[in-house]
Coordinates of C-alpha atoms in Angstrom, one line a residue:
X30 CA 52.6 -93.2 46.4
X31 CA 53.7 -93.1 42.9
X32 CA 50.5 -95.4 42.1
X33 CA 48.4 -92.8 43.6
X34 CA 49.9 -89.9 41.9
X35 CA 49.5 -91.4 38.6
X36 CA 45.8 -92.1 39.1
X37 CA 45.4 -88.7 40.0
X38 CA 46.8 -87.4 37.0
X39 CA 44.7 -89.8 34.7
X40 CA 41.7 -88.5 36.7
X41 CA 42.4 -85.1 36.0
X42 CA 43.6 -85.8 32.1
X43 CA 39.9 -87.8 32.2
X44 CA 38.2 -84.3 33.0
X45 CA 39.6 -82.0 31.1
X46 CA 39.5 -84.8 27.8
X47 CA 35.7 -84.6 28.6
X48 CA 35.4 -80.6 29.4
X49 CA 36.7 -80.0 26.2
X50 CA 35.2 -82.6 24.2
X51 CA 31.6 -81.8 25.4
X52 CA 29.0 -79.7 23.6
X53 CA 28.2 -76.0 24.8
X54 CA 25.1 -75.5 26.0
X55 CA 22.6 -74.0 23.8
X56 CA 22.3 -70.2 23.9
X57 CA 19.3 -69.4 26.3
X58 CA 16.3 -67.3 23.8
X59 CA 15.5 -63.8 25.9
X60 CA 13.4 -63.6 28.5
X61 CA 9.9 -62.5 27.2
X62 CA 9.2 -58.6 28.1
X63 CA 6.9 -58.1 30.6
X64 CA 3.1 -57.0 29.8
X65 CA 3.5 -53.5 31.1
X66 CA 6.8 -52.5 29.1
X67 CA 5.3 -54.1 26.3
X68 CA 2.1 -52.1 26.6
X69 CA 4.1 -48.8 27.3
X70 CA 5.9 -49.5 24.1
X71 CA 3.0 -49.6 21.7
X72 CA 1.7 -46.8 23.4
X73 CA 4.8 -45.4 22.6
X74 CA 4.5 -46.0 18.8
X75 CA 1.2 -44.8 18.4
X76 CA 1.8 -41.7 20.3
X77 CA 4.3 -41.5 17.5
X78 CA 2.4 -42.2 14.8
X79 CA -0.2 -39.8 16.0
X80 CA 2.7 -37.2 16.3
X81 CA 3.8 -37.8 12.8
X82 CA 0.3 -37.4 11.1
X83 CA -0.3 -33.9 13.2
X84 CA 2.4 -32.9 11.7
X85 CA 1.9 -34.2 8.5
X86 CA -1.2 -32.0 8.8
X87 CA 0.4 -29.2 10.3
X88 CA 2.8 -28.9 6.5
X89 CA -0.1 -29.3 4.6
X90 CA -2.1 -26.6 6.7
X91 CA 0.6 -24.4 6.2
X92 CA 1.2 -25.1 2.4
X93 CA -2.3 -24.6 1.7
X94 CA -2.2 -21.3 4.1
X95 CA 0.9 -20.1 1.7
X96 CA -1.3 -21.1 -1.2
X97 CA -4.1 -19.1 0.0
X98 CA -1.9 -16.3 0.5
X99 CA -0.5 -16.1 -2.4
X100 CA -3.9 -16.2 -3.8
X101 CA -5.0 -13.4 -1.4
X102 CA -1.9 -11.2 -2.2
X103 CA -3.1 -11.0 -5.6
X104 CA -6.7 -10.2 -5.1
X105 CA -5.2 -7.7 -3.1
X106 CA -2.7 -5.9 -5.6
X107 CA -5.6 -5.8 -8.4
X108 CA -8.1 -4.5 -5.7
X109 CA -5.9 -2.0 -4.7
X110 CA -4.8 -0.5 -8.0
X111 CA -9.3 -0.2 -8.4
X112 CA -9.3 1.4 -5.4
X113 CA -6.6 4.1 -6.3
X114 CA -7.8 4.4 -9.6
X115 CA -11.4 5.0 -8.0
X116 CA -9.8 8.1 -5.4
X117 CA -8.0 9.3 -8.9
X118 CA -11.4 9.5 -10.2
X119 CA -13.0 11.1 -7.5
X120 CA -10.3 13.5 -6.9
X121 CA -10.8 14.9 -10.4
X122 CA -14.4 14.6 -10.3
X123 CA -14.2 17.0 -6.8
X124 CA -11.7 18.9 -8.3
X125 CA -14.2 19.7 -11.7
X126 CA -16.8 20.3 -9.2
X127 CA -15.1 22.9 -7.2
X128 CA -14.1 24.6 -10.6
X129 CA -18.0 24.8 -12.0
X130 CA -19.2 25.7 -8.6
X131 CA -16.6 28.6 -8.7
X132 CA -17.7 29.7 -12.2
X133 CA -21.3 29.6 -11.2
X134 CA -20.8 31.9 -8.0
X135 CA -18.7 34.4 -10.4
X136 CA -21.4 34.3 -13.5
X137 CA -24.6 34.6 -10.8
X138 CA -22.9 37.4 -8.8
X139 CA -22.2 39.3 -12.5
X140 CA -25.7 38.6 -13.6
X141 CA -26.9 40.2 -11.0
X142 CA -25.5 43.6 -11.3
X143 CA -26.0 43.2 -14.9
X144 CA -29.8 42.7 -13.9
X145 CA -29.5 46.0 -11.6
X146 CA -27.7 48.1 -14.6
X147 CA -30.4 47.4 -17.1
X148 CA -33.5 47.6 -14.9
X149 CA -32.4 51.4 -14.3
X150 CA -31.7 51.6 -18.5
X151 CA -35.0 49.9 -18.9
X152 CA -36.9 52.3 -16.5
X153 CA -35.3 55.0 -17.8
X154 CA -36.0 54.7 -21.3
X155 CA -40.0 53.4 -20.0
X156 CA -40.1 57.3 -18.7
X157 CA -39.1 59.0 -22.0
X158 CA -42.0 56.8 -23.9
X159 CA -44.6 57.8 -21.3
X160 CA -43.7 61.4 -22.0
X161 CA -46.0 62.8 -24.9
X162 CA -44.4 64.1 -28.2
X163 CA -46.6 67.9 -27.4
X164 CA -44.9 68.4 -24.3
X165 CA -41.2 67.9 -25.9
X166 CA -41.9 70.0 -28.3
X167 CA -43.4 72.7 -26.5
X168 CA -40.4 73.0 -23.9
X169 CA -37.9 75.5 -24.7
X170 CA -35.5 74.3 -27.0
X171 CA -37.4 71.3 -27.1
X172 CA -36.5 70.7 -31.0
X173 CA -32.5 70.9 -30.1
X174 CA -33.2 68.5 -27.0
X175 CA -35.0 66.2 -29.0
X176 CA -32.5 65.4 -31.4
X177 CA -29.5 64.9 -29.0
X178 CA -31.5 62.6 -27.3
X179 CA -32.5 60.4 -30.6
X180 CA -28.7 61.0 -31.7
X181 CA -27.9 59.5 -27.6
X182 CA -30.4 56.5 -27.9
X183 CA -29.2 55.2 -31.4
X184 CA -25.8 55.1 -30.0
X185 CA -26.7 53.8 -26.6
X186 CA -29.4 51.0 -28.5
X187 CA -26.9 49.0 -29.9
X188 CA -24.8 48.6 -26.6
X189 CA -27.8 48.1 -24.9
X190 CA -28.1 45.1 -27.1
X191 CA -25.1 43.7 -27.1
X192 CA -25.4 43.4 -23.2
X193 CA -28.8 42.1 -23.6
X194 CA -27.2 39.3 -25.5
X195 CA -24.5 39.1 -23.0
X196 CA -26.3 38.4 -20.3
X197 CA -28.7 35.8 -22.6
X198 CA -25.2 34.0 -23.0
X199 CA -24.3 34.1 -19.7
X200 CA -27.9 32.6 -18.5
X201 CA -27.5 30.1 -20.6
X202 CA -23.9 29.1 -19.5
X203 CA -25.5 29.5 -16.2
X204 CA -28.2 26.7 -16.6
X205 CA -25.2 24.3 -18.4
X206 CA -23.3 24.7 -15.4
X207 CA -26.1 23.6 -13.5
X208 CA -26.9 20.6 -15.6
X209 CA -23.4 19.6 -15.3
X210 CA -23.0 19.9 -11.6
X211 CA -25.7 18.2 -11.1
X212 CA -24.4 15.6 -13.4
X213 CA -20.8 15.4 -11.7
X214 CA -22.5 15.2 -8.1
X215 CA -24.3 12.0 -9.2
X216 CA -21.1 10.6 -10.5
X217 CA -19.2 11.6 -7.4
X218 CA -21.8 10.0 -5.4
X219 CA -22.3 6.6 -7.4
X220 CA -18.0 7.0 -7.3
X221 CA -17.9 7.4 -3.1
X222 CA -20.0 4.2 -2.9
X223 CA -17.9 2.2 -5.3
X224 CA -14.9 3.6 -3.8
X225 CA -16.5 2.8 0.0
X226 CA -17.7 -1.0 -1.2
X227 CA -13.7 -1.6 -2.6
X228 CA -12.2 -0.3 0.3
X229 CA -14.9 -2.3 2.6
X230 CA -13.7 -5.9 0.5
X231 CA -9.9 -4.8 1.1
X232 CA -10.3 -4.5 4.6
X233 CA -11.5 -8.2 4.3
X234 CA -9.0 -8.9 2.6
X235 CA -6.2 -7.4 4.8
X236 CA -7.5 -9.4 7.9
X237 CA -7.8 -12.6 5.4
X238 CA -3.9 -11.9 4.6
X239 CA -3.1 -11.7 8.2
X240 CA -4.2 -14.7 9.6
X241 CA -2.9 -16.5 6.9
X242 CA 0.6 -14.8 7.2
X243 CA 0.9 -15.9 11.1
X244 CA 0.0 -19.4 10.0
X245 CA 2.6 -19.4 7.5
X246 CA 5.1 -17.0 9.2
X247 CA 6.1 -17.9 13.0
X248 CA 9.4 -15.6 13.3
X249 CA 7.4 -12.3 12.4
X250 CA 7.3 -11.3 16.0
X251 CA 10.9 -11.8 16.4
X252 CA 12.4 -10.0 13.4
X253 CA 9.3 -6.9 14.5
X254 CA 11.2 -6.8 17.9
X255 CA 14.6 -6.8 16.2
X256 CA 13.7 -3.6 13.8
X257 CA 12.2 -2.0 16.7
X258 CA 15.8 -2.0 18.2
X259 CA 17.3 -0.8 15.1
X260 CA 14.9 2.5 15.2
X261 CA 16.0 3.3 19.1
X262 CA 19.3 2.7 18.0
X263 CA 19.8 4.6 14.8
X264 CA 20.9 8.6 14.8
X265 CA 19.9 8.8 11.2
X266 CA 18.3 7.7 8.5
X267 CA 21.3 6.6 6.9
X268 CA 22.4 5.1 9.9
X269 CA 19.3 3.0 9.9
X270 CA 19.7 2.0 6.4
X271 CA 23.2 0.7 7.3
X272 CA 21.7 -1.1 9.8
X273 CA 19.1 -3.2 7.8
X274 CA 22.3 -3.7 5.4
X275 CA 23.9 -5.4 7.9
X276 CA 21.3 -7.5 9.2
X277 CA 20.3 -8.6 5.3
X278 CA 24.2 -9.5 4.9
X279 CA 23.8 -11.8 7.9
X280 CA 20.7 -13.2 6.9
X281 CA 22.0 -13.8 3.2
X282 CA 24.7 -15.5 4.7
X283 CA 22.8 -17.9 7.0
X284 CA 20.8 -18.7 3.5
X285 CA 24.2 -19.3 1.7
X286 CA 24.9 -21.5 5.2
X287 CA 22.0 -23.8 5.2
X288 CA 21.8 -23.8 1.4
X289 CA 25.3 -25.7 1.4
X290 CA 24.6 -28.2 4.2
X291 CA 21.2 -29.2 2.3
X292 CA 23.0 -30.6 -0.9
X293 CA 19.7 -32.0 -2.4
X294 CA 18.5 -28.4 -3.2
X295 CA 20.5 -26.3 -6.0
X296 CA 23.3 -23.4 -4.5
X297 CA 23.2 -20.7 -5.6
X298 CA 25.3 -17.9 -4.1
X299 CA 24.4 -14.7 -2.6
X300 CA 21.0 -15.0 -4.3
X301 CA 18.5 -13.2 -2.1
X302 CA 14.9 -15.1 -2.1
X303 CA 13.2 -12.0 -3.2
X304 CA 10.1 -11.4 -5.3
X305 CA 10.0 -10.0 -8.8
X306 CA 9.7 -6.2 -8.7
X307 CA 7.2 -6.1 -11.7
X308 CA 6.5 -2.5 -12.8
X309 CA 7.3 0.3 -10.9
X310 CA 4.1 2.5 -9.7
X311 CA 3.4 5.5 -7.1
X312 CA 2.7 4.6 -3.3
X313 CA -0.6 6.2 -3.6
X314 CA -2.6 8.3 -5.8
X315 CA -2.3 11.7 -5.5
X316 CA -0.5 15.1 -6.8
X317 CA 2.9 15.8 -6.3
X318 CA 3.9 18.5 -4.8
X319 CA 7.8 18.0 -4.3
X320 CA 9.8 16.3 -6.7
X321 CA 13.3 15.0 -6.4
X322 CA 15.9 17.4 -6.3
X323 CA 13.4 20.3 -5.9
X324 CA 13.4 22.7 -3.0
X325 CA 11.2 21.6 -0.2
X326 CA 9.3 24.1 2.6
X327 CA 12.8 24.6 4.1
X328 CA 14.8 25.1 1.2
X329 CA 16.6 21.8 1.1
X330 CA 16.9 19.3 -1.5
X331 CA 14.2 17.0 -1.3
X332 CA 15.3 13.3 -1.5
X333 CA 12.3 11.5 -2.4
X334 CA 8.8 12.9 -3.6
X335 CA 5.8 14.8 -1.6
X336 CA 2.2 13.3 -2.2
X337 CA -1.2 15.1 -1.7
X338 CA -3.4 12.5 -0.7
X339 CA -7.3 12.5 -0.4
X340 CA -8.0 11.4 2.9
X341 CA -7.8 7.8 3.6
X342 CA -6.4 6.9 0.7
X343 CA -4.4 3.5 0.2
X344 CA -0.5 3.1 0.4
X345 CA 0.7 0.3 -1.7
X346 CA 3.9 -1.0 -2.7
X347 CA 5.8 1.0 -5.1
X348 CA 7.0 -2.6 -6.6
X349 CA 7.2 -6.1 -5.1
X350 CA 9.9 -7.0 -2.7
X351 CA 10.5 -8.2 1.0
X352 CA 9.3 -5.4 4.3
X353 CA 12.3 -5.0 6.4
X354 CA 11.4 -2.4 8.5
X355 CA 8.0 -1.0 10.0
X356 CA 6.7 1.7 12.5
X357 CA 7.6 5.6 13.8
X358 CA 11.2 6.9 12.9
X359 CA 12.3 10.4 13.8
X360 CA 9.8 13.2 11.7
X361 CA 9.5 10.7 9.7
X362 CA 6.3 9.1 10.9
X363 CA 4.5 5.9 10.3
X364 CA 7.5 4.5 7.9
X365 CA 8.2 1.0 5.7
X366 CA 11.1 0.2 4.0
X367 CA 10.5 -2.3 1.6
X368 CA 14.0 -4.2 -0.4
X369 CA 13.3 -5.1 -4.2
X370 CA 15.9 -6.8 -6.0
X371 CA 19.3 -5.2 -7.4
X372 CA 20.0 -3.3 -4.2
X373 CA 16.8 -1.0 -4.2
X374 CA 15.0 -0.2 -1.5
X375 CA 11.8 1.8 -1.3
X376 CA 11.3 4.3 1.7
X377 CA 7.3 5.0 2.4
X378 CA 6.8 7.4 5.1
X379 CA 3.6 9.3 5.9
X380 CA 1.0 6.8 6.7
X381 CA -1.7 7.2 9.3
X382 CA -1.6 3.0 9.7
X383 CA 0.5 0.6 8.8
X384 CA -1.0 -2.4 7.6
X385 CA 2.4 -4.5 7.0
X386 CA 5.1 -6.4 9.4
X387 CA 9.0 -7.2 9.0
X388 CA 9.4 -9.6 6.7
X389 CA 6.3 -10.1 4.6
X390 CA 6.7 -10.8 0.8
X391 CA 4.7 -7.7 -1.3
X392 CA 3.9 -7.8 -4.9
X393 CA 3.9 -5.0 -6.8
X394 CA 0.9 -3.0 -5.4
X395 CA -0.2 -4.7 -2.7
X396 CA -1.4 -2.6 0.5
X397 CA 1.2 -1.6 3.2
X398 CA -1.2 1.0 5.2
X399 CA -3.3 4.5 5.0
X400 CA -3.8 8.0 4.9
X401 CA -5.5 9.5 8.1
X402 CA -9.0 10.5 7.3
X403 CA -9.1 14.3 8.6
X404 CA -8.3 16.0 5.8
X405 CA -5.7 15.3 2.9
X406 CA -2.3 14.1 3.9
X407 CA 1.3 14.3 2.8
X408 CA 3.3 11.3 1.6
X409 CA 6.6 11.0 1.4
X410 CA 8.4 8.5 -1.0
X411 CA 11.9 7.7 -1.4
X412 CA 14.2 5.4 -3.3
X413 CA 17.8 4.1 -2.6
X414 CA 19.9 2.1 -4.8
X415 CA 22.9 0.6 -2.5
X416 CA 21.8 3.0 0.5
X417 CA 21.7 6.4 -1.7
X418 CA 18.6 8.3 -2.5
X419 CA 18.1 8.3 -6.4
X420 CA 15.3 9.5 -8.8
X421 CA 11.9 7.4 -8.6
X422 CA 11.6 8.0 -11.8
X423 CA 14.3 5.6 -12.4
X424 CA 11.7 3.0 -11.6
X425 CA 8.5 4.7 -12.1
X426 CA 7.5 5.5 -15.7
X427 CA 6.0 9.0 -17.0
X428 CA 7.2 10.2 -13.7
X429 CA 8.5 14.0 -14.4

């Protein structure tokens, strides 16, 4: 028994000597993957690679689109200052026109009764020559008569001349008159067909800047829709102002937010990513009819100023900055409010169409919308520094 016991326990000591002195197995390679998952998976990649290079594409589209707009922006702002420069011009050459035209109608309806005053002088002094010398004489105090009558016509000659010469200068204004209205309706009609070909080109150009705006801009609708519930919810126009305040101070602060997390591009803080104001201009050209301060129609203080427009005429930026509102607000009308830098904002109400949305970048000059076309309009323009109304001439020069 005790033999058998000890050859188990040699047995056992055997095999565990040889389990632990004995190689591992090799570690098995993987089992190849089978066709379809293999076949999936390049599919897979190249999907990927295809999704890469569309979008790739897509950057580029959009940088070149921004390019492009740029580009367009500033066709746009030199165009538009031709085109206001070309209803100045027209408006002054109307303006001339009407003024000769009234001149004419007074001079030709004075000539005329001039003509009727003389004719009878004329006729009258014709009857005296036809009577013979014999018969004046022979007539009872005929001598006495005769005299008075010389003594009457020397005095009367003289005036009868100067109002001969009178009317010889008044002819002759007359036919100047005519030369030169005939001269200004040329001009005003080689003007209106310059001024139609512009404003043909900047319509162009407007639906050129708005396609390439939506494929550089993708949020516009958004922000449009949040304005529009700004407008329903404002009392006032200050209490709209407020609001845009608040919503810039929100969007400043996601910039200063995403401008920290991305350390690889500079911080700077509180900087809003606005465009240079460049030199401060009016919205349209025109005549002012209120200024700030004045008294308007109702006796109140006007705020802003009161343009007469010529019909149709072109509302641009009063200087470059960022649209944060569009559309109808109160009595105000078709309205923009437009932020430039150092807390200004411009206030553009008036319009007929708007030809801007929330959120576009503006140069100085640059369209934002019209005048109707029946008749000359009324503009209004005000600007705010920090929410408060304050002199456009701060910002606009030779403005008195």
């Amino acid at each position: 028994m005790i033999r058998l016991m000890k050859h188990i326990t040699g047995t056992v000591m055997v095999l565990l000597f040889l389990s632990v002195a004995a190689p591992l197995p090799a570690r098995s390679e993987p089992a190849p993957m089978p066709g379809r998952k293999a076949e999936a998976l390049d599919q897979l990649n190249a999907r990927l690679k295809q999704e890469e290079a569309r979008a790739d594409a897509m950057k580029e589209k959009a940088q070149s689109a921004e390019g492009d707009l740029q580009s367009t922006r500033n066709e746009m702002s030199k165009l538009t200052a031709e085109v206001q420069a070309a209803e100045s011009a027209m408006t002054t050459i109307e303006t001339r026109i009407k003024k000769l035209q009234t001149e004419k109608d007074s001079l030709t309806s004075r000539l005329e009764k001039d003509y009727g005053s003389i004719s009878e002088l004329i006729l009258a002094l014709q009857r005296i020559r036809r009577v013979p010398t014999e018969t004046l004489i022979m007539r009872p105090g005929a001598p006495l008569e005769t005299a008075q009558s010389a003594m009457l016509l020397q005095g009367i000659l003289p005036a009868i001349n100067t109002r001969v010469e009178t009317v010889t200068a008044d002819l002759n204004r007359l036919e100047d008159l005519r030369t030169s209205l005939e001269k200004d309706r040329k001009a005003a009609q080689d003007a209106s067909a310059d001024l139609k070909g512009k404003q043909a080109k900047l319509k162009t150009l407007l639906g050129k800047r708005e396609a390439l705006y939506r494929q550089s801009q993708s949020d516009y609708k958004d922000q449009a829709e949040a304005v529009t519930r700004m407008a329903a919810e404002a009392q006032s126009l200050q209490d709209l102002m407020g609001k845009i305040a608040q919503a810039e101070k929100r969007a400043a602060a996601q910039r200063t937010a995403q401008a920290k997390a991305n350390p690889t591009k500079p911080f700077r803080k509180n900087e809003p990513d606005l465009p240079k104001a460049g030199d401060g201009r009016m919205p349209a050209s025109g005549t002012v009819l209120v200024h700030f301060g004045q008294n308007d129609n109702i006796g109140a203080k006007s705020e802003g100023l009161k343009l007469k427009t010529r019909p149709g005429a072109i509302v641009s930026a009063p200087m470059g900055g960022i649209v944060r509102f569009t559309g109808q607000f109160k009595n105000y009308g078709n309205m923009v409010i437009i932020e430039h830098q150092k807390g200004y904002h411009s206030l553009v109400a008036g319009m007929s169409r708007i030809d801007t949305v929330v959120g576009r970048r503006l140069n100085a000059g640059e369209p934002v919308g019209s005048m109707g076309s029946g008749g000359s309009g009324t503009l209004y323009y005000e600007l705010r520094h920090d929410g408060k109304p304050v002199d456009p001439s701060r910002k606009i020069p030779g403005l008195s």
